[in-house]
Amino acid sequence: MNKTEDYLKELAEGGGAVDISALVNHIVDDSLVLKASDIHIEPWEDVLGVRVRCSGQLQELVYIPKEYHPLICGRIKVMANMASHIKDVPQDGKAAPPEFNGVQLRVSVFPTVRGEKIVIRIFNPKARTFDINSLGFDEETLNKYVKVLNKPTGLVLLTGPTGSGKTTAIYASIGYLLEKHQNTVAIASVEDPVEQNLMWVNQAQLNPAQDFTYVSALRSLMRQDPEVIMIGEIRDVDTATIAVTAGMTGHLVISTIHSGTTSGVFARLINMQIEPFLLASSLIGVLGVRLLRLNCEGCKAVYTPEEFALAHLRTSEGDAMVEDAIEQELFRCGFGCDTCSNTGYAGRGAVTELMVVNEDVRDVVMNRRPTREIQEAAVKCGMQTLWEGGLRRVTNGETTIEEALMKVASEML
Ligand SMILES: [Zn+2]
């Protein structure tokens, strides 16, 4: 039983009037214990459902009597400085309750036909590590990535779907540069939102309401003499243009961009009207990132994956590898225990794919060849693919083939 359930039980047994801030705090506390990234508070027909996202997956936390719904909404809106009397339009806000020691909550309230649904994203600085060694690189790729980060000028892009660990990877990259140079390098960032305060980095938080956008912020930033510029995300043509130009004019620029595949980043930018020759001269590396759920240490054991999953491994040159792996009992999965709330998984680990933009890749881009050819050129030059990285985690017993297929190979299926 968690704190929220305990408290509700106490109330139901005649524990007096509800203390709504205590109830909300219990929900947040329980979510922090589970290392959840988001809390969903949802009005259903006759009950309020609370679910939390742990390691990327939603799970039930507790059910709350619906009579507390207006009070909970009111309390959370007050915490996040929203207009509590407005109930029929979406609202966003932020809270950093002192009782949670540095934990920041980003709150979104959305009116549904059954009343307001609240989603709280949790930023817990203590739960995050920004160590470049934790990004799931094999040694060779890590060395290559460090080399890219050590270049004085150029654009480095991190890519992956939402929730793939791009933010963690970008902070880890900045963390590496900080560790190496400490206070001898001028690093500036423009972020939306600033998720983690970093020493020696001049971080700016966008404020579109005041017209402080990526574009206006970056234009001013250029006059601030930065050597390294971190841009939270490239979403539009203007930001892309500034990032590409800055990467060609003596700055190391690190940013993220949403793209299905690592090699697809080029097509995405060319679609934004960036000229291939500019891209080829600015972009020095693209890092694809995915997060895989890891097998729970408490209950993981040898298993033989389903044939449909093994079939994906057999389609390539990995045939003998599959039989070897089964024989050597390398495949592991979690069977479910209390530690992992019976999911079999606990925590997540990254897999990455680093495309170093060298002469060969540059040629393919300049000739406006399709994405597939960019990928092939990179693989020919020794790029370890996401799938290979995922398989390495699988044959190390760290995760299941099913998980690797779902998160890494979705584009090959
Ligand atoms: Zn377990």
Short mmCIF file of C-alpha atoms and ligand atoms in Angstrom, two decimals:
data_model
loop_
_atom_site.label_atom_id
_atom_site.label_comp_id
_atom_site.label_asym_id
_atom_site.label_seq_id
_atom_site.Cartn_x
_atom_site.Cartn_y
_atom_site.Cartn_z
CA MET A 1 0.00 0.00 0.00
CA ASN A 2 1.21 3.47 -0.79
CA LYS A 3 0.80 6.65 1.25
CA THR A 4 -2.19 7.85 -0.77
CA GLU A 5 -4.05 4.56 -0.27
CA ASP A 6 -3.24 4.61 3.44
CA TYR A 7 -4.56 8.12 3.76
CA LEU A 8 -7.75 7.37 1.81
CA LYS A 9 -8.37 4.32 3.97
CA GLU A 10 -7.95 6.43 7.08
CA LEU A 11 -10.47 8.96 5.72
CA ALA A 12 -12.96 6.23 4.78
CA GLU A 13 -12.75 4.81 8.30
CA GLY A 14 -13.86 8.13 9.73
CA GLY A 15 -10.59 10.01 9.88
CA GLY A 16 -12.31 13.40 9.78
CA ALA A 17 -12.31 16.06 7.08
CA VAL A 18 -9.99 15.65 4.12
CA ASP A 19 -6.75 17.63 4.18
CA ILE A 20 -6.51 18.22 0.45
CA SER A 21 -2.92 19.46 0.39
CA ALA A 22 -1.86 16.36 2.31
CA LEU A 23 -3.71 14.18 -0.22
CA VAL A 24 -2.04 15.89 -3.19
CA ASN A 25 1.36 15.68 -1.48
CA HIS A 26 0.87 11.94 -0.88
CA ILE A 27 0.18 11.45 -4.61
CA VAL A 28 3.37 13.31 -5.51
CA ASP A 29 5.35 11.48 -2.80
CA ASP A 30 4.20 8.07 -4.02
CA SER A 31 5.10 9.03 -7.59
CA LEU A 32 8.58 10.11 -6.50
CA VAL A 33 9.10 6.79 -4.72
CA LEU A 34 8.22 5.00 -7.97
CA LYS A 35 10.56 7.35 -9.89
CA ALA A 36 7.61 8.27 -12.13
CA SER A 37 8.03 10.88 -14.84
CA ASP A 38 4.35 11.87 -15.06
CA ILE A 39 1.19 11.72 -12.99
CA HIS A 40 -2.19 11.47 -14.73
CA ILE A 41 -5.23 12.40 -12.63
CA GLU A 42 -8.26 11.43 -14.67
CA PRO A 43 -11.96 11.80 -14.00
CA TRP A 44 -13.80 8.59 -14.97
CA GLU A 45 -17.56 7.91 -14.63
CA ASP A 46 -17.64 7.51 -10.88
CA VAL A 47 -14.08 7.62 -9.70
CA LEU A 48 -10.89 9.61 -10.11
CA GLY A 49 -8.11 7.45 -11.53
CA VAL A 50 -4.49 8.25 -10.80
CA ARG A 51 -1.92 6.64 -13.05
CA VAL A 52 1.82 7.22 -13.15
CA ARG A 53 4.33 6.75 -15.94
CA CYS A 54 7.27 4.66 -14.77
CA SER A 55 10.08 3.75 -17.17
CA GLY A 56 7.89 5.02 -19.98
CA GLN A 57 4.88 2.87 -19.14
CA LEU A 58 1.64 3.96 -17.44
CA GLN A 59 0.56 2.07 -14.36
CA GLU A 60 -2.23 2.52 -11.82
CA LEU A 61 -1.34 4.30 -8.60
CA VAL A 62 -4.67 4.72 -6.82
CA TYR A 63 -8.40 5.39 -7.25
CA ILE A 64 -9.85 8.36 -5.42
CA PRO A 65 -13.53 9.08 -4.65
CA LYS A 66 -14.85 11.49 -7.25
CA GLU A 67 -16.10 13.95 -4.61
CA TYR A 68 -12.47 15.04 -4.08
CA HIS A 69 -11.99 15.92 -7.75
CA PRO A 70 -12.86 19.66 -7.56
CA LEU A 71 -10.76 20.05 -4.41
CA ILE A 72 -7.74 18.31 -5.96
CA CYS A 73 -8.02 20.42 -9.12
CA GLY A 74 -8.31 23.56 -7.01
CA ARG A 75 -5.31 22.68 -4.86
CA ILE A 76 -3.08 21.81 -7.83
CA LYS A 77 -4.06 24.97 -9.68
CA VAL A 78 -3.17 27.08 -6.66
CA MET A 79 0.20 25.28 -6.40
CA ALA A 80 0.90 25.99 -10.09
CA ASN A 81 -0.32 29.60 -10.06
CA MET A 82 -3.30 29.02 -12.31
CA ALA A 83 -6.70 30.65 -12.24
CA SER A 84 -8.60 28.14 -10.11
CA HIS A 85 -12.08 29.43 -11.01
CA ILE A 86 -11.51 28.80 -14.75
CA LYS A 87 -12.51 25.24 -15.55
CA ASP A 88 -13.42 25.12 -19.23
CA VAL A 89 -10.15 25.94 -21.00
CA PRO A 90 -6.72 24.27 -20.86
CA GLN A 91 -4.15 25.82 -18.51
CA ASP A 92 -0.44 25.26 -17.94
CA GLY A 93 1.65 26.11 -14.93
CA LYS A 94 4.64 25.21 -12.84
CA ALA A 95 5.23 24.48 -9.19
CA ALA A 96 8.26 23.79 -7.04
CA PRO A 97 6.77 22.95 -3.64
CA PRO A 98 9.42 23.48 -0.95
CA GLU A 99 8.46 20.22 0.79
CA PHE A 100 9.76 18.32 -2.24
CA ASN A 101 13.29 19.70 -2.12
CA GLY A 102 14.08 20.93 -5.60
CA VAL A 103 11.53 18.77 -7.41
CA GLN A 104 9.75 20.75 -10.11
CA LEU A 105 6.27 20.00 -11.35
CA ARG A 106 4.97 21.09 -14.72
CA VAL A 107 1.20 20.99 -14.62
CA SER A 108 -1.24 20.80 -17.51
CA VAL A 109 -4.98 21.00 -16.90
CA PHE A 110 -7.29 19.98 -19.72
CA PRO A 111 -11.10 20.11 -19.72
CA THR A 112 -12.72 16.80 -20.73
CA VAL A 113 -16.41 15.88 -20.87
CA ARG A 114 -16.09 14.36 -17.40
CA GLY A 115 -14.27 17.33 -15.92
CA GLU A 116 -10.68 18.47 -15.77
CA LYS A 117 -7.86 16.03 -16.39
CA ILE A 118 -4.53 16.92 -14.84
CA VAL A 119 -1.14 15.75 -16.00
CA ILE A 120 1.87 16.59 -13.89
CA ARG A 121 5.32 16.11 -15.33
CA ILE A 122 7.92 15.59 -12.63
CA PHE A 123 11.45 16.93 -12.86
CA ASN A 124 13.50 15.46 -10.09
CA PRO A 125 17.08 16.73 -10.31
CA LYS A 126 18.25 14.10 -7.81
CA ALA A 127 16.88 11.20 -9.86
CA ARG A 128 18.80 12.18 -12.97
CA THR A 129 22.38 11.56 -13.85
CA PHE A 130 24.09 13.24 -16.73
CA ASP A 131 27.09 11.01 -17.05
CA ILE A 132 28.13 10.49 -20.64
CA ASN A 133 29.15 6.95 -19.70
CA SER A 134 25.54 6.12 -18.85
CA LEU A 135 24.30 6.66 -22.40
CA GLY A 136 24.83 3.06 -23.48
CA PHE A 137 27.74 3.70 -25.85
CA ASP A 138 30.15 0.95 -26.68
CA GLU A 139 33.69 2.12 -26.08
CA GLU A 140 34.50 2.79 -29.70
CA THR A 141 31.38 4.92 -30.26
CA LEU A 142 31.97 6.81 -27.02
CA ASN A 143 35.45 7.73 -28.23
CA LYS A 144 34.03 8.89 -31.54
CA TYR A 145 31.35 10.97 -29.83
CA VAL A 146 33.86 12.59 -27.49
CA LYS A 147 35.93 13.50 -30.56
CA VAL A 148 32.88 15.16 -32.12
CA LEU A 149 32.21 17.11 -28.92
CA ASN A 150 35.81 18.26 -28.84
CA LYS A 151 35.57 19.97 -32.20
CA PRO A 152 35.62 23.76 -31.81
CA THR A 153 32.94 24.35 -34.40
CA GLY A 154 30.01 22.54 -36.01
CA LEU A 155 26.48 21.40 -35.33
CA VAL A 156 25.74 18.24 -33.34
CA LEU A 157 22.15 16.99 -33.40
CA LEU A 158 20.51 14.50 -31.08
CA THR A 159 17.44 12.79 -32.35
CA GLY A 160 14.75 10.33 -31.37
CA PRO A 161 11.02 10.23 -30.67
CA THR A 162 9.47 11.91 -27.62
CA GLY A 163 10.64 10.29 -24.40
CA SER A 164 13.69 8.69 -26.01
CA GLY A 165 16.22 10.29 -23.69
CA LYS A 166 17.32 13.17 -25.95
CA THR A 167 17.24 15.65 -23.07
CA THR A 168 19.32 13.39 -20.85
CA ALA A 169 21.79 12.90 -23.68
CA ILE A 170 22.11 16.62 -24.38
CA TYR A 171 22.71 17.38 -20.70
CA ALA A 172 25.24 14.55 -20.55
CA SER A 173 27.07 16.08 -23.53
CA ILE A 174 27.16 19.51 -21.90
CA GLY A 175 28.17 17.79 -18.64
CA TYR A 176 31.13 16.22 -20.42
CA LEU A 177 32.28 19.60 -21.79
CA LEU A 178 31.92 21.17 -18.35
CA GLU A 179 33.94 18.46 -16.71
CA LYS A 180 36.65 18.87 -19.30
CA HIS A 181 36.85 22.65 -19.47
CA GLN A 182 35.21 23.77 -16.20
CA ASN A 183 35.05 27.54 -16.13
CA THR A 184 37.31 28.15 -19.13
CA VAL A 185 34.59 27.74 -21.74
CA ALA A 186 31.59 30.00 -22.43
CA ILE A 187 28.50 27.82 -22.69
CA ALA A 188 25.05 29.28 -23.25
CA SER A 189 21.73 27.54 -23.62
CA VAL A 190 18.24 28.42 -24.79
CA GLU A 191 15.73 25.93 -23.48
CA ASP A 192 12.01 25.36 -23.18
CA PRO A 193 11.88 24.54 -20.35
CA VAL A 194 15.18 24.61 -18.45
CA GLU A 195 15.01 21.18 -16.84
CA GLN A 196 18.21 21.21 -14.86
CA ASN A 197 20.35 24.07 -13.60
CA LEU A 198 23.97 23.67 -14.62
CA MET A 199 26.89 25.48 -13.10
CA TRP A 200 28.89 27.64 -15.52
CA VAL A 201 26.19 27.49 -18.16
CA ASN A 202 24.18 30.61 -18.97
CA GLN A 203 20.77 29.10 -19.36
CA ALA A 204 17.83 31.01 -20.77
CA GLN A 205 14.23 29.97 -20.53
CA LEU A 206 12.01 30.85 -23.49
CA ASN A 207 8.98 32.99 -22.93
CA PRO A 208 6.94 33.09 -26.16
CA ALA A 209 4.32 35.33 -24.51
CA GLN A 210 7.00 38.04 -24.34
CA ASP A 211 8.26 37.13 -27.81
CA PHE A 212 11.40 35.60 -26.28
CA THR A 213 11.50 32.72 -28.78
CA TYR A 214 14.30 30.44 -29.96
CA VAL A 215 14.93 32.80 -32.86
CA SER A 216 15.01 36.07 -30.91
CA ALA A 217 16.99 34.49 -28.06
CA LEU A 218 19.59 32.99 -30.40
CA ARG A 219 20.04 36.22 -32.35
CA SER A 220 20.88 38.08 -29.15
CA LEU A 221 22.93 35.21 -27.83
CA MET A 222 25.35 35.48 -30.75
CA ARG A 223 26.50 38.82 -29.32
CA GLN A 224 27.22 37.19 -25.96
CA ASP A 225 30.43 35.56 -27.21
CA PRO A 226 29.53 31.93 -26.52
CA GLU A 227 31.76 29.06 -27.65
CA VAL A 228 29.23 26.33 -27.06
CA ILE A 229 25.52 26.88 -27.65
CA MET A 230 22.87 24.43 -26.59
CA ILE A 231 19.47 24.82 -28.24
CA GLY A 232 16.69 22.86 -26.58
CA GLU A 233 15.01 21.84 -29.83
CA ILE A 234 15.01 22.73 -33.50
CA ARG A 235 11.35 22.94 -34.46
CA ASP A 236 11.18 25.46 -37.27
CA VAL A 237 13.02 26.83 -40.28
CA ASP A 238 14.33 29.97 -38.57
CA THR A 239 15.83 28.11 -35.62
CA ALA A 240 17.33 25.54 -38.00
CA THR A 241 18.92 28.30 -40.10
CA ILE A 242 20.48 29.98 -37.07
CA ALA A 243 21.76 26.65 -35.73
CA VAL A 244 23.34 25.70 -39.06
CA THR A 245 24.91 29.14 -39.51
CA ALA A 246 26.24 29.27 -35.95
CA GLY A 247 27.78 25.85 -36.51
CA MET A 248 29.73 27.25 -39.44
CA THR A 249 30.90 30.41 -37.73
CA GLY A 250 33.09 29.26 -34.90
CA HIS A 251 30.57 27.79 -32.46
CA LEU A 252 29.91 24.28 -31.31
CA VAL A 253 26.12 24.00 -31.40
CA ILE A 254 24.32 21.11 -29.75
CA SER A 255 20.61 20.64 -30.22
CA THR A 256 17.83 18.09 -30.60
CA ILE A 257 15.52 17.49 -33.51
CA HIS A 258 12.53 15.22 -33.81
CA SER A 259 13.10 12.56 -36.45
CA GLY A 260 12.18 8.91 -36.84
CA THR A 261 15.67 7.85 -37.82
CA THR A 262 19.18 9.21 -37.40
CA SER A 263 19.83 9.48 -41.13
CA GLY A 264 16.37 11.03 -41.56
CA VAL A 265 17.64 14.20 -39.88
CA PHE A 266 19.15 15.36 -43.16
CA ALA A 267 15.84 14.99 -45.02
CA ARG A 268 14.04 16.77 -42.18
CA LEU A 269 16.40 19.76 -42.41
CA ILE A 270 16.37 19.81 -46.20
CA ASN A 271 12.55 19.88 -45.98
CA MET A 272 13.02 22.98 -43.83
CA GLN A 273 14.70 24.57 -46.86
CA ILE A 274 18.25 24.23 -45.53
CA GLU A 275 20.58 23.82 -48.50
CA PRO A 276 22.38 20.46 -48.58
CA PHE A 277 25.79 22.14 -48.99
CA LEU A 278 25.20 24.21 -45.85
CA LEU A 279 24.16 21.10 -43.96
CA ALA A 280 27.15 19.19 -45.21
CA SER A 281 29.53 21.89 -44.03
CA SER A 282 27.86 22.56 -40.67
CA LEU A 283 26.60 19.23 -39.35
CA ILE A 284 29.43 17.20 -37.79
CA GLY A 285 27.47 14.47 -36.04
CA VAL A 286 24.00 13.06 -35.44
CA LEU A 287 23.31 10.98 -32.39
CA GLY A 288 20.19 8.80 -32.40
CA VAL A 289 18.95 7.89 -28.92
CA ARG A 290 16.37 5.42 -27.64
CA LEU A 291 15.57 4.27 -24.14
CA LEU A 292 14.94 0.62 -23.42
CA ARG A 293 13.31 -0.71 -20.29
CA LEU A 294 15.82 -2.87 -18.44
CA ASN A 295 15.10 -6.25 -16.89
CA CYS A 296 14.36 -6.06 -13.18
CA GLU A 297 17.39 -7.28 -11.22
CA GLY A 298 15.04 -8.73 -8.61
CA CYS A 299 13.34 -11.24 -10.88
CA LYS A 300 15.25 -11.60 -14.13
CA ALA A 301 16.00 -15.11 -15.30
CA VAL A 302 16.81 -17.09 -18.42
CA TYR A 303 14.02 -17.32 -20.99
CA THR A 304 13.60 -18.42 -24.56
CA PRO A 305 12.06 -15.63 -26.60
CA GLU A 306 9.02 -16.24 -28.79
CA GLU A 307 9.78 -17.49 -32.28
CA PHE A 308 8.33 -14.33 -33.88
CA ALA A 309 10.93 -12.26 -32.03
CA LEU A 310 13.79 -14.62 -32.83
CA ALA A 311 12.72 -14.54 -36.47
CA HIS A 312 13.74 -10.89 -36.62
CA LEU A 313 17.24 -11.81 -35.56
CA ARG A 314 17.39 -14.65 -38.07
CA THR A 315 16.65 -12.43 -41.05
CA SER A 316 20.15 -10.97 -40.97
CA GLU A 317 23.59 -12.43 -40.73
CA GLY A 318 22.95 -13.11 -37.02
CA ASP A 319 21.64 -16.67 -37.56
CA ALA A 320 24.35 -18.57 -35.74
CA MET A 321 24.40 -15.88 -33.08
CA VAL A 322 20.75 -16.64 -32.19
CA GLU A 323 21.35 -20.35 -31.68
CA ASP A 324 24.52 -19.61 -29.69
CA ALA A 325 22.68 -17.15 -27.50
CA ILE A 326 19.91 -19.65 -26.75
CA GLU A 327 22.45 -22.37 -26.01
CA GLN A 328 24.50 -20.14 -23.76
CA GLU A 329 21.31 -18.98 -22.02
CA LEU A 330 22.05 -15.32 -22.71
CA PHE A 331 18.44 -14.19 -23.12
CA ARG A 332 16.96 -12.90 -19.89
CA CYS A 333 13.63 -11.42 -18.92
CA GLY A 334 12.00 -10.27 -15.72
CA PHE A 335 9.20 -12.53 -14.47
CA GLY A 336 7.65 -9.95 -12.15
CA CYS A 337 8.14 -9.22 -8.46
CA ASP A 338 7.31 -6.53 -5.90
CA THR A 339 10.31 -4.40 -6.86
CA CYS A 340 9.08 -3.96 -10.43
CA SER A 341 5.32 -3.90 -9.66
CA ASN A 342 5.16 -7.20 -11.57
CA THR A 343 6.17 -5.62 -14.86
CA GLY A 344 9.49 -7.46 -15.14
CA TYR A 345 11.26 -4.20 -15.90
CA ALA A 346 12.96 -1.68 -13.61
CA GLY A 347 14.73 1.42 -14.86
CA ARG A 348 15.79 2.27 -18.37
CA GLY A 349 19.01 2.33 -20.30
CA ALA A 350 19.94 4.14 -23.48
CA VAL A 351 21.03 2.78 -26.82
CA THR A 352 22.61 5.14 -29.25
CA GLU A 353 23.66 5.36 -32.86
CA LEU A 354 26.30 7.90 -33.83
CA MET A 355 26.58 9.14 -37.36
CA VAL A 356 29.84 10.99 -37.79
CA VAL A 357 29.49 13.25 -40.82
CA ASN A 358 32.65 12.46 -42.78
CA GLU A 359 33.57 12.90 -46.46
CA ASP A 360 31.54 9.87 -47.58
CA VAL A 361 28.35 10.90 -45.77
CA ARG A 362 28.83 14.49 -46.92
CA ASP A 363 29.02 13.41 -50.59
CA VAL A 364 25.76 11.50 -50.34
CA VAL A 365 24.03 14.49 -48.70
CA MET A 366 25.40 16.98 -51.24
CA ASN A 367 24.08 14.80 -54.05
CA ARG A 368 20.61 14.87 -52.47
CA ARG A 369 20.50 11.09 -52.27
CA PRO A 370 17.70 9.38 -50.31
CA THR A 371 17.91 8.77 -46.57
CA ARG A 372 18.58 5.06 -47.07
CA GLU A 373 21.82 5.84 -48.90
CA ILE A 374 22.95 8.20 -46.14
CA GLN A 375 22.38 5.38 -43.66
CA GLU A 376 24.30 2.92 -45.85
CA ALA A 377 27.23 5.30 -46.22
CA ALA A 378 27.41 5.74 -42.44
CA VAL A 379 27.21 2.00 -41.78
CA LYS A 380 29.97 1.43 -44.32
CA CYS A 381 32.10 3.87 -42.35
CA GLY A 382 31.61 1.80 -39.21
CA MET A 383 28.47 3.24 -37.62
CA GLN A 384 27.06 0.89 -34.99
CA THR A 385 23.31 0.99 -35.50
CA LEU A 386 20.63 1.37 -32.83
CA TRP A 387 19.55 -2.19 -33.56
CA GLU A 388 23.09 -3.47 -32.92
CA GLY A 389 23.19 -1.47 -29.71
CA GLY A 390 19.82 -2.91 -28.69
CA LEU A 391 20.95 -6.45 -29.48
CA ARG A 392 24.03 -5.93 -27.35
CA ARG A 393 21.79 -5.07 -24.40
CA VAL A 394 19.67 -8.15 -25.21
CA THR A 395 22.55 -10.61 -25.36
CA ASN A 396 23.98 -9.09 -22.19
CA GLY A 397 20.71 -10.08 -20.52
CA GLU A 398 19.91 -6.45 -19.75
CA THR A 399 16.63 -6.32 -21.65
CA THR A 400 14.36 -8.51 -23.76
CA ILE A 401 14.24 -8.93 -27.52
CA GLU A 402 10.59 -7.87 -27.40
CA GLU A 403 11.60 -4.55 -25.84
CA ALA A 404 14.41 -4.00 -28.35
CA LEU A 405 12.05 -4.79 -31.22
CA MET A 406 9.44 -2.38 -29.93
CA LYS A 407 11.75 0.56 -29.20
CA VAL A 408 14.59 0.21 -31.67
CA ALA A 409 13.45 -1.83 -34.60
CA SER A 410 10.03 -0.28 -35.07
CA GLU A 411 11.24 1.42 -38.23
CA MET A 412 12.47 -1.89 -39.70
CA LEU A 413 9.19 -3.77 -39.14
ZN ZN B 1 11.01 -7.70 -10.65
#
